[in-house]
Coordinates of C-alpha atoms in Angstrom, one line a residue:
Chain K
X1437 CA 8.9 -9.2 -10.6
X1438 CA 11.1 -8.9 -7.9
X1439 CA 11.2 -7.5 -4.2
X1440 CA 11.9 -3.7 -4.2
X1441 CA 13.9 -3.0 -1.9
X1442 CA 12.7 -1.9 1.6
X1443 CA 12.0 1.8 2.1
X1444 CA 9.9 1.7 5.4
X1445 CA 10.4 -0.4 8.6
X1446 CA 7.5 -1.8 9.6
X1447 CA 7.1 0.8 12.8
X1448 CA 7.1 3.3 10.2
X1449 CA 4.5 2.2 8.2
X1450 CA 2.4 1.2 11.4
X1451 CA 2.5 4.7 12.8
X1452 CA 1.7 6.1 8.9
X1453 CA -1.2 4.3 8.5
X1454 CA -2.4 4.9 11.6
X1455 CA -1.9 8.8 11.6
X1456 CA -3.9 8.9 8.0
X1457 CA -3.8 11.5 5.9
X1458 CA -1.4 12.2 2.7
X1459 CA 1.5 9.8 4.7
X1460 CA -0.7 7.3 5.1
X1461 CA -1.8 7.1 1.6
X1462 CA 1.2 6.9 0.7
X1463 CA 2.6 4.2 3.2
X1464 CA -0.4 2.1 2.0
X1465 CA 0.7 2.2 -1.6
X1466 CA 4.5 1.7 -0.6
X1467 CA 3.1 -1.5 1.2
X1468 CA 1.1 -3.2 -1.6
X1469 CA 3.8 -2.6 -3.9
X1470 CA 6.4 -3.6 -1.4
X1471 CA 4.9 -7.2 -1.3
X1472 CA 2.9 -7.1 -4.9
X1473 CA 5.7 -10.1 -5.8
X1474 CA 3.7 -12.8 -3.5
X1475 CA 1.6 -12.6 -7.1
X1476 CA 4.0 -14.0 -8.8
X1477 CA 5.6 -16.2 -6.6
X1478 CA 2.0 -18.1 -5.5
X1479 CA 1.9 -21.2 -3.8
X1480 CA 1.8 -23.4 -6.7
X1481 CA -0.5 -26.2 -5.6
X1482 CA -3.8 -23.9 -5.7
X1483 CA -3.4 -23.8 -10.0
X1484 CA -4.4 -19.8 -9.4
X1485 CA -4.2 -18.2 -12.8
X1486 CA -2.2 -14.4 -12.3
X1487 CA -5.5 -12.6 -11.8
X1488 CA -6.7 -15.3 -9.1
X1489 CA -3.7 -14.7 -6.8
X1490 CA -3.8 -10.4 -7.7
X1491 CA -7.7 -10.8 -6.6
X1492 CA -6.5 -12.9 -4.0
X1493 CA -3.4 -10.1 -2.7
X1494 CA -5.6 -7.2 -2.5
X1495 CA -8.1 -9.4 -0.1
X1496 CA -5.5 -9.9 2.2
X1497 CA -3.9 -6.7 1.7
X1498 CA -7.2 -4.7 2.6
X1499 CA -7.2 -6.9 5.7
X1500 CA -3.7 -6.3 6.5
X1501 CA -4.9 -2.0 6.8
X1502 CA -7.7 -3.3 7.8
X1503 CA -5.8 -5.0 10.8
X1504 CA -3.1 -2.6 11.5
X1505 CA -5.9 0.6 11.4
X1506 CA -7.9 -1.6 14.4
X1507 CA -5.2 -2.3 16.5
X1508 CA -5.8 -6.0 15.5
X1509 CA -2.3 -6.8 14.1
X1510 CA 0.2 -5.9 17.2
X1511 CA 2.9 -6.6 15.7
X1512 CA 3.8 -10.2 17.1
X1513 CA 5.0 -11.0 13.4
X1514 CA 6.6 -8.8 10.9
X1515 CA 4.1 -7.0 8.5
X1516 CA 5.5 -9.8 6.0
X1517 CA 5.2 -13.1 7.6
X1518 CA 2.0 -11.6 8.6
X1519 CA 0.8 -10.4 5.2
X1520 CA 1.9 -14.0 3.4
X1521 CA -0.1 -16.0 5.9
X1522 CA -3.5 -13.9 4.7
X1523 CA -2.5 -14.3 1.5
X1524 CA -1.8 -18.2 1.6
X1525 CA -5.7 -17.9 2.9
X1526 CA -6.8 -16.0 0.6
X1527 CA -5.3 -17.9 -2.3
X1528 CA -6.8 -21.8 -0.1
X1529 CA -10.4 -19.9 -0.3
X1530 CA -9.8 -18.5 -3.8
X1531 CA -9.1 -21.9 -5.4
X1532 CA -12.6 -23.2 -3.3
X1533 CA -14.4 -20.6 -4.6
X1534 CA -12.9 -21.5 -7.5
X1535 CA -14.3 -25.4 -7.3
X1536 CA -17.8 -24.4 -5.6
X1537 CA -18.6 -21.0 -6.9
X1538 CA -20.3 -20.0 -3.7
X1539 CA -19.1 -17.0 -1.7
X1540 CA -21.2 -16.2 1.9
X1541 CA -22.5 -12.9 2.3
X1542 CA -21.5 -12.8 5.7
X1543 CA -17.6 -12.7 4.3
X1544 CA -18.7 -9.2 4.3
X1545 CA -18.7 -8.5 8.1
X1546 CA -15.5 -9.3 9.3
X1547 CA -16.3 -7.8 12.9
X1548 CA -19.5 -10.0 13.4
X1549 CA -19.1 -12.5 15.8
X1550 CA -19.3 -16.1 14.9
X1551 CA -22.2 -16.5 16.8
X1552 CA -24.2 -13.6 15.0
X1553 CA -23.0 -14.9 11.7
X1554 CA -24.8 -17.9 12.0
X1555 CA -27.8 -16.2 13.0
X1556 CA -28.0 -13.7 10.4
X1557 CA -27.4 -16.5 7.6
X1558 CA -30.6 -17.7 9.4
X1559 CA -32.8 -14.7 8.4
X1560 CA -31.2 -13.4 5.3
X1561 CA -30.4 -15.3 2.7
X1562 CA -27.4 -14.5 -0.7
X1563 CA -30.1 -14.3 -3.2
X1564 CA -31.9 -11.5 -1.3
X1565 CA -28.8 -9.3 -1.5
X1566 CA -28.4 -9.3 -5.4
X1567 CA -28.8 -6.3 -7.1
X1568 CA -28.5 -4.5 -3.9
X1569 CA -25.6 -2.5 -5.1
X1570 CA -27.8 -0.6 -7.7
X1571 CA -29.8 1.1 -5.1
X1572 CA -26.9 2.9 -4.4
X1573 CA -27.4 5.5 -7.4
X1574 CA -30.1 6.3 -6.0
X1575 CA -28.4 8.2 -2.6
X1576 CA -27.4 12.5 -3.2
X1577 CA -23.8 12.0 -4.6
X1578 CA -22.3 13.4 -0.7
X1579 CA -24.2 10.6 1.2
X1580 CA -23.0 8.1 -0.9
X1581 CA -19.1 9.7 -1.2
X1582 CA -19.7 9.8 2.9
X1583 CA -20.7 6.2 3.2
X1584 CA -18.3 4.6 0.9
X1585 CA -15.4 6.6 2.5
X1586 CA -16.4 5.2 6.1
X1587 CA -16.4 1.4 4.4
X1588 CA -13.2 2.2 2.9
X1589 CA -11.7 2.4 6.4
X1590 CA -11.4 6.5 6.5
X1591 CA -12.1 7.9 10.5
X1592 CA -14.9 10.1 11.1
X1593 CA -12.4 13.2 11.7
X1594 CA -10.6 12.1 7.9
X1595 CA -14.4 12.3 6.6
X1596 CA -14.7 15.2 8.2
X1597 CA -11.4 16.9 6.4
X1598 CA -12.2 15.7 3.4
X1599 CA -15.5 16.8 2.9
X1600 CA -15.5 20.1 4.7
X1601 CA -17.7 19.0 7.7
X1602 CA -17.0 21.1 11.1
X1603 CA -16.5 18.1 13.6
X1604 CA -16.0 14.3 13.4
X1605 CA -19.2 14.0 15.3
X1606 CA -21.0 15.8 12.7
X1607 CA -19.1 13.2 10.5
X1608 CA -20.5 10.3 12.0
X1609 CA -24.2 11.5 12.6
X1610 CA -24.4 12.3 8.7
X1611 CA -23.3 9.0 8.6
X1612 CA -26.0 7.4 9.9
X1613 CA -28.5 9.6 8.4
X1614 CA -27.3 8.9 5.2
X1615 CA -27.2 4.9 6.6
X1616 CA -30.8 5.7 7.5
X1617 CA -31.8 6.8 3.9
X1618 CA -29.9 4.0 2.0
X1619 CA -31.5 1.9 4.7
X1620 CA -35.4 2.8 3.9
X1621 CA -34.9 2.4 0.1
X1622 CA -34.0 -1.4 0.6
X1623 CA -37.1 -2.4 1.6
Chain N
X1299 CA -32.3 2.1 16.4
X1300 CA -29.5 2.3 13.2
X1301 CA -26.9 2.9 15.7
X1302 CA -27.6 -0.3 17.5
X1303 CA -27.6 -2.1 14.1
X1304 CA -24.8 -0.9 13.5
X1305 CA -22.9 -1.7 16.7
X1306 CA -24.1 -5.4 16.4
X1307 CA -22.6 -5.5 12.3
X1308 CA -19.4 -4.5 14.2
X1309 CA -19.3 -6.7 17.0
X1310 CA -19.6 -4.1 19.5
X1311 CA -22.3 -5.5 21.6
X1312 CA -21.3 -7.1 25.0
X1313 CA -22.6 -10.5 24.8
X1314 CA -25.5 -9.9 26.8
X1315 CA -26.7 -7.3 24.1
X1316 CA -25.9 -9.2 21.8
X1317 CA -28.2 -12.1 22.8
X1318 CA -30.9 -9.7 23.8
X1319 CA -31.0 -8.1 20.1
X1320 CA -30.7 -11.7 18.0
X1321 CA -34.4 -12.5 20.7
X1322 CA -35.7 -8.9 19.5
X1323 CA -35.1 -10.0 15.7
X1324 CA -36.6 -13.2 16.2
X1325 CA -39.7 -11.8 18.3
X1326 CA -40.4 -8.6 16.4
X1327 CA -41.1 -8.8 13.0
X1328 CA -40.7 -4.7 12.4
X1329 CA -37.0 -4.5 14.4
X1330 CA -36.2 -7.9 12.0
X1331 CA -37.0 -5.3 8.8
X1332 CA -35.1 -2.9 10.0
X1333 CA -32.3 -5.5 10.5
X1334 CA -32.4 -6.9 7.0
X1335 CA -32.6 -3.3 5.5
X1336 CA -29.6 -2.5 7.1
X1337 CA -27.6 -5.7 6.1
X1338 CA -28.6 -4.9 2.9
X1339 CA -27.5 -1.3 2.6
X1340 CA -24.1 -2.2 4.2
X1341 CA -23.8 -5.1 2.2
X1342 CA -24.6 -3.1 -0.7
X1343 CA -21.7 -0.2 0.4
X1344 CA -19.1 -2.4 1.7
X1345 CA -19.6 -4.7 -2.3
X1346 CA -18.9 -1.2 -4.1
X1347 CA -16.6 0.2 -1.4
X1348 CA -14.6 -2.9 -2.1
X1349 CA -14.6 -3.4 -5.5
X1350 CA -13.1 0.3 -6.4
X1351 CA -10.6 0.0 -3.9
X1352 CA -9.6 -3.6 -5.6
X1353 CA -9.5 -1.9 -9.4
X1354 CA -7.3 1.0 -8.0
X1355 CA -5.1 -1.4 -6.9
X1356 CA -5.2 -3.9 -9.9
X1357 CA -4.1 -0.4 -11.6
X1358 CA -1.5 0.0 -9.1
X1359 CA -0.5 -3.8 -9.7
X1360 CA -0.3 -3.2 -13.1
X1361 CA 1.6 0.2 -12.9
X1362 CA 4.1 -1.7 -10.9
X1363 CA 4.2 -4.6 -13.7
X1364 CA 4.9 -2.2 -16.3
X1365 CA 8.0 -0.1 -13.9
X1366 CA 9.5 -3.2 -13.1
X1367 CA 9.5 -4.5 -16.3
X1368 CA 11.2 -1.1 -17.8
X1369 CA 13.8 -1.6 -14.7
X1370 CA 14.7 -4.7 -15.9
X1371 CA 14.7 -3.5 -19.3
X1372 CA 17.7 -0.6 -18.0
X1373 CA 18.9 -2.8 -15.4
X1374 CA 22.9 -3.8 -16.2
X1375 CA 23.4 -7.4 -17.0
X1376 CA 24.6 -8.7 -14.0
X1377 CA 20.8 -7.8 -12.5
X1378 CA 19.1 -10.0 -15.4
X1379 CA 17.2 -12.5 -14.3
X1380 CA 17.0 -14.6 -17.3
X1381 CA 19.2 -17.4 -17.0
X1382 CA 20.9 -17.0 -20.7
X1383 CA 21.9 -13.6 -19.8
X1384 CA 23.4 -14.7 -16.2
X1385 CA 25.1 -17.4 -17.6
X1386 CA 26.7 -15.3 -20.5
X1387 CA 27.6 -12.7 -18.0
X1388 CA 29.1 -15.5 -15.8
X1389 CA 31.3 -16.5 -18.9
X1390 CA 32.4 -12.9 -20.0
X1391 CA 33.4 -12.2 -16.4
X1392 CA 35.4 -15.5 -15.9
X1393 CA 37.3 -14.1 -19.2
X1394 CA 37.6 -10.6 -17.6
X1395 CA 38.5 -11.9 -14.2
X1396 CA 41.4 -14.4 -15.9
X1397 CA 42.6 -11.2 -17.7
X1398 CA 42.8 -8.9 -14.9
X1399 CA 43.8 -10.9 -12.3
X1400 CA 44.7 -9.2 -9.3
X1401 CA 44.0 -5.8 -11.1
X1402 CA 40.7 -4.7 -10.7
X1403 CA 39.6 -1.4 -13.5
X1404 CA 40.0 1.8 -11.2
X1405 CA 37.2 5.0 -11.9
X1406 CA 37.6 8.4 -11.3
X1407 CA 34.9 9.7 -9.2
X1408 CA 32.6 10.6 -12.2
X1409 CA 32.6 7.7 -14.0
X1410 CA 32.0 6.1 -10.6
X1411 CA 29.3 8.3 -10.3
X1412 CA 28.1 7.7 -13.9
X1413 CA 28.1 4.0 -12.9
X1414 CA 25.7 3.9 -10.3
X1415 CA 23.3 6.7 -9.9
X1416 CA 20.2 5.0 -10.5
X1417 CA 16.9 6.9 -9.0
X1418 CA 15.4 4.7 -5.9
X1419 CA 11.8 3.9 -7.7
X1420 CA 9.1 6.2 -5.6
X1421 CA 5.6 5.5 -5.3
X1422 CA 3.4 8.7 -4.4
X1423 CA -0.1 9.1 -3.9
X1424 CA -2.3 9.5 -7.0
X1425 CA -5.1 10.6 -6.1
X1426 CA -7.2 12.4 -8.8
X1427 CA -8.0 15.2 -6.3
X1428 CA -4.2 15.5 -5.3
X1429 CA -3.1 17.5 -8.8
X1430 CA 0.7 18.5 -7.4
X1431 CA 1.1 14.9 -5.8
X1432 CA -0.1 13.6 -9.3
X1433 CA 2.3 15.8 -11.6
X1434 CA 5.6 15.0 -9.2
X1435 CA 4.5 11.6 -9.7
X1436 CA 4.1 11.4 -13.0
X1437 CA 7.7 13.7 -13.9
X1438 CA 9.5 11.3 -11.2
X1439 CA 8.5 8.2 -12.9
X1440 CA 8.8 9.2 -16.3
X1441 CA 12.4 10.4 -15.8
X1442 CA 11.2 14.4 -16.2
X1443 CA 13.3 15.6 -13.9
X1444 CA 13.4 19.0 -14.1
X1445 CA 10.2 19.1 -13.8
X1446 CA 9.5 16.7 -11.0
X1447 CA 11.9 19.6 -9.2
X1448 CA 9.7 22.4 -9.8
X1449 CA 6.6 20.1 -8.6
X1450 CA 8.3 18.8 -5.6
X1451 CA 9.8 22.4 -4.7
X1452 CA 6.0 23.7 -5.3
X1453 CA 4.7 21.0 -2.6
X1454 CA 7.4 21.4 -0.4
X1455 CA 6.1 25.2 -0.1
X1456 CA 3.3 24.1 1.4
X1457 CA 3.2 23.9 5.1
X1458 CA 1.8 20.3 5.1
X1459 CA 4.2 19.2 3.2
X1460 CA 7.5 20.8 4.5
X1461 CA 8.8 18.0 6.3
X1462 CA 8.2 15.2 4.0
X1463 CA 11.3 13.0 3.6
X1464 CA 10.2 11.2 0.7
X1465 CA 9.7 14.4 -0.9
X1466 CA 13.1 16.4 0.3
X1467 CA 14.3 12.9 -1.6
X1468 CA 12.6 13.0 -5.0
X1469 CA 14.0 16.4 -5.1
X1470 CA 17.6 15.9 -4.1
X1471 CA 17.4 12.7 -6.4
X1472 CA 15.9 14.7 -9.5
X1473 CA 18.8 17.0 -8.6
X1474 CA 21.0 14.9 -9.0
X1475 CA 19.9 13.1 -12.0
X1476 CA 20.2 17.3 -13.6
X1477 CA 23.5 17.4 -12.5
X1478 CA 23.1 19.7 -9.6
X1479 CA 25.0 18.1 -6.6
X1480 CA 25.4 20.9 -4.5
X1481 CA 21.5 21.4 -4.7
X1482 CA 21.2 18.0 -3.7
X1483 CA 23.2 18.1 -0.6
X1484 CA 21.5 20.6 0.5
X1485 CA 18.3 18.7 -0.1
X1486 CA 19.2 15.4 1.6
X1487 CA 20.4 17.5 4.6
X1488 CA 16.5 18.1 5.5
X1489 CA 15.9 14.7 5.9
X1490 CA 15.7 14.2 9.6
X1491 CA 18.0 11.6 11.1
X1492 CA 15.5 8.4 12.3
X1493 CA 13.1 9.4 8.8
X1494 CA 12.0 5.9 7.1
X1495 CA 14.7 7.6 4.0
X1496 CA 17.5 7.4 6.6
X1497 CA 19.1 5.2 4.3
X1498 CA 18.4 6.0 0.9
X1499 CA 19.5 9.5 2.0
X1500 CA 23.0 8.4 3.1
X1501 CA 23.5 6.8 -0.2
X1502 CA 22.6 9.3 -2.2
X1503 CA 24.9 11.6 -0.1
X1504 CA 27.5 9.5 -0.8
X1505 CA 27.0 9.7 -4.6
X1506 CA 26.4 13.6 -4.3
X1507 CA 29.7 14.0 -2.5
X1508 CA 31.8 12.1 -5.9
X1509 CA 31.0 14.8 -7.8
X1510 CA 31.9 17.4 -5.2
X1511 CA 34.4 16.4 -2.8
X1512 CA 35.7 13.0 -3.6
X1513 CA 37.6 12.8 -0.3
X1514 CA 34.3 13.4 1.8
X1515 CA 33.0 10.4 -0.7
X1516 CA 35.3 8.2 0.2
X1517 CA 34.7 8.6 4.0
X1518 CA 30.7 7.8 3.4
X1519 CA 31.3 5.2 1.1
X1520 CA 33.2 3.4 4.1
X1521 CA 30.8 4.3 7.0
X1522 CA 28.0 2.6 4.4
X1523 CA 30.1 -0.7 3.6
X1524 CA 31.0 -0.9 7.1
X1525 CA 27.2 -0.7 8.3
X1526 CA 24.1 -3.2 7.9
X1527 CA 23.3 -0.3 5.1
X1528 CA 21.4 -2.0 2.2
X1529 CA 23.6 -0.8 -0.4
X1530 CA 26.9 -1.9 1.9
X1531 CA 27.9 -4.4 -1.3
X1532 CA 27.9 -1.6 -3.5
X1533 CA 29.6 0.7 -1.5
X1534 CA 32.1 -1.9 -0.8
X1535 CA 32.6 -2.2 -4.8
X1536 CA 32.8 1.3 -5.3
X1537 CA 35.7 1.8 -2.5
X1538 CA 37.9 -0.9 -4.4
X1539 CA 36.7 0.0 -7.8
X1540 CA 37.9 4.4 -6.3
X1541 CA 41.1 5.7 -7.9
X1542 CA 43.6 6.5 -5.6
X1543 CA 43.5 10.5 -4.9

């Protein structure tokens, strides 16, 4: 597979992304396929199979929106250089995981501090969060659509478009009463 | 008490919170429930949040795969990667070159045309909820272009939509790929000057303009090889390749 040619500058895709809606969408997708070639063209000394480096792309991709939605990229690099090095990353933890088969749960919470993660690995351990995921069918179908959009990265205003709520403050507070509901049915 | 949770998962806390609430955890065992229930849930929604978004995007990976791999398929030789087919084509066009030395093959402006139209690949959102977005999508990128122009003039009605310049370029593409030129003109002229299709516009002006006023082709063809344009090679081909009017 090669490059496809460039379509959007990088400011363009910044300000897209950022803005949301159908644009954004749209600049996201033109950005994984854009780069979708570091797949193929992965550093060689990891021995990642195809699927290892694709599972390995979308990682860094989703931290890449991720990045650029919090203000956390700022543009120092281009969206490129900056994209490869998470994927170079992605593709070094890939091939541990890979040789140790362990993931840590904390990998989850990105924002934590480094501190915190250390102390919540204290009082909460990988094998008490299996099977967690089921619970979810238990949530009303809009709680759960609500929740899963705000982990997806969607603002409380796009929440709010999307599924007919009056404010983004309403949004939110749903949010957490949904959060609240999830929250009593884990324990 | 979920909000605080909350703000702590996202590293909102100033540090002095943040010390206070890992105490509270520690010292209460009810507030250290509450905690682990909450880890749990978000742990639970960020898993599933993830793993969708990563299968759409396999999908889209693979959708990609599968266009690239029909480009290459329709792709003329001299864009083959294979090395068998570049070092054939390197042969046949030593012969060629040897035989018309100093005499490159002129076009007129329709086989010029003929000879490099090729519709810039689009992605657009496909979203299941997004039904016009979806059926644009799906006439663009498999070469239904008639219809792709009813869809895109449909969304293009719509206020939201009005000033899209990837849209305004599917259509004057899908135009031009139906042999309507003048439509197409008219088309590229809505995309603003500055739009992230500044480019791809240009070109595709260029090309428009061969079928209606070589002349006015000509002129664009030259303001494109004389620029950093990404299609300035071609241009520059086209100009030499151009039949004297």
């Amino acid at each position: 597979m090669k490059p496809i040619s460039k379509i959007h500058s990088d400011e363009a895709i910044i300000l897209e992304i950022r803005l949301g809606g159908i644009h954004g969408e749209l600049a996201k997708t033109n950005l994984f396929r854009q780069y979708a070639y570091f797949v193929r063209k992965r550093p060689a000394k990891y021995g990642l199979t195809e699927e290892d480096a694709l599972d390995a792309y979308t990682d860094a991709y989703l931290a890449v929106i991720d990045h650029i939605k919090s203000g956390r990229f700022r543009g120092e690099s281009s969206i490129k250089t900056y994209l490869s090095r998470i994927f170079r990353n992605k593709c070094v933890d890939k091939a541990r995981r890979n040789a140790t088969m362990k993931v840590d749960w904390v990998e989850e919470f990105p924002d934590l501090r480094d501190e915190s993660r250390n102390f919540l690995q204290t009082i909460i351990s990988r094998e008490e969060l299996k099977g967690v995921r089921k619970k979810l069918a238990l949530l009303n179908e809009k709680c759960r659509e609500m929740l899963l959009m705000s982990a997806e990265g969607y603002s409380p205003l796009e929440i709010a478009q999307k599924l007919n709520l009056a404010t983004a403050r309403s949004a939110s507070s749903q949010r957490y009463k949904c959060l609240e509901k999830l929250k009593k049915m884990m324990k | 008490m979920t909000e605080l949770i909350d703000k702590y998962l996202k590293g909102e806390l100033s540090e002095e919170e943040r010390v206070a609430f890992e105490k509270r955890v520690e010292e209460d065992p009810y507030f250290r429930g509450e905690v682990k229930g909450q880890i749990k849930a978000e742990y639970a929604i960020r898993t599933k949040a993830k793993k969708v978004k990563k299968q759409a995007l396999k999908a889209e990976y693979a959708r990609l795969v599968a266009e690239t791999d029909e480009l290459r398929r329709i792709q003329p030789l001299y864009r083959r990667s294979s090395f068998l087919i570049v070092a054939a084509a390197a042969v046949v066009l030593l012969i060629v070159a040897v035989r018309l030395w100093g005499n490159s093959p002129k076009m007129n402006a329709d086989e010029l045309f003929a000879a490099y139209i090729q519709p810039v690949p689009l992605s657009f959102s496909r979203s299941e909820s997004d039904t016009a977005m979806l059926s644009l999508a799906t006439a663009y990128q498999g070469a239904s272009y008639a219809q792709a122009i009813s869809a895109a003039e449909r969304l293009l009605k719509d206020s939201a939509y009005a000033s899209s310049a990837q849209l305004w370029l599917s259509l004057a593409i899908s135009q031009l790929m139906t042999d309507q030129p003048q439509a197409a003109l008219r088309s590229l002229k809505q995309i603003e000057p500055g739009s992230a299709y500044e480019e791809q516009a240009l070109w595709y002006e260029a090309l428009a303009l061969l079928k209606v006023d070589p002349a006015l082709a000509r002129g664009k063809l030259a303001e494109i090889a004389d620029s950093g344009h990404y299609m300035q090679k071609k241009a520059g081909e086209m100009l030499e390749r151009m039949e004297e009017e």
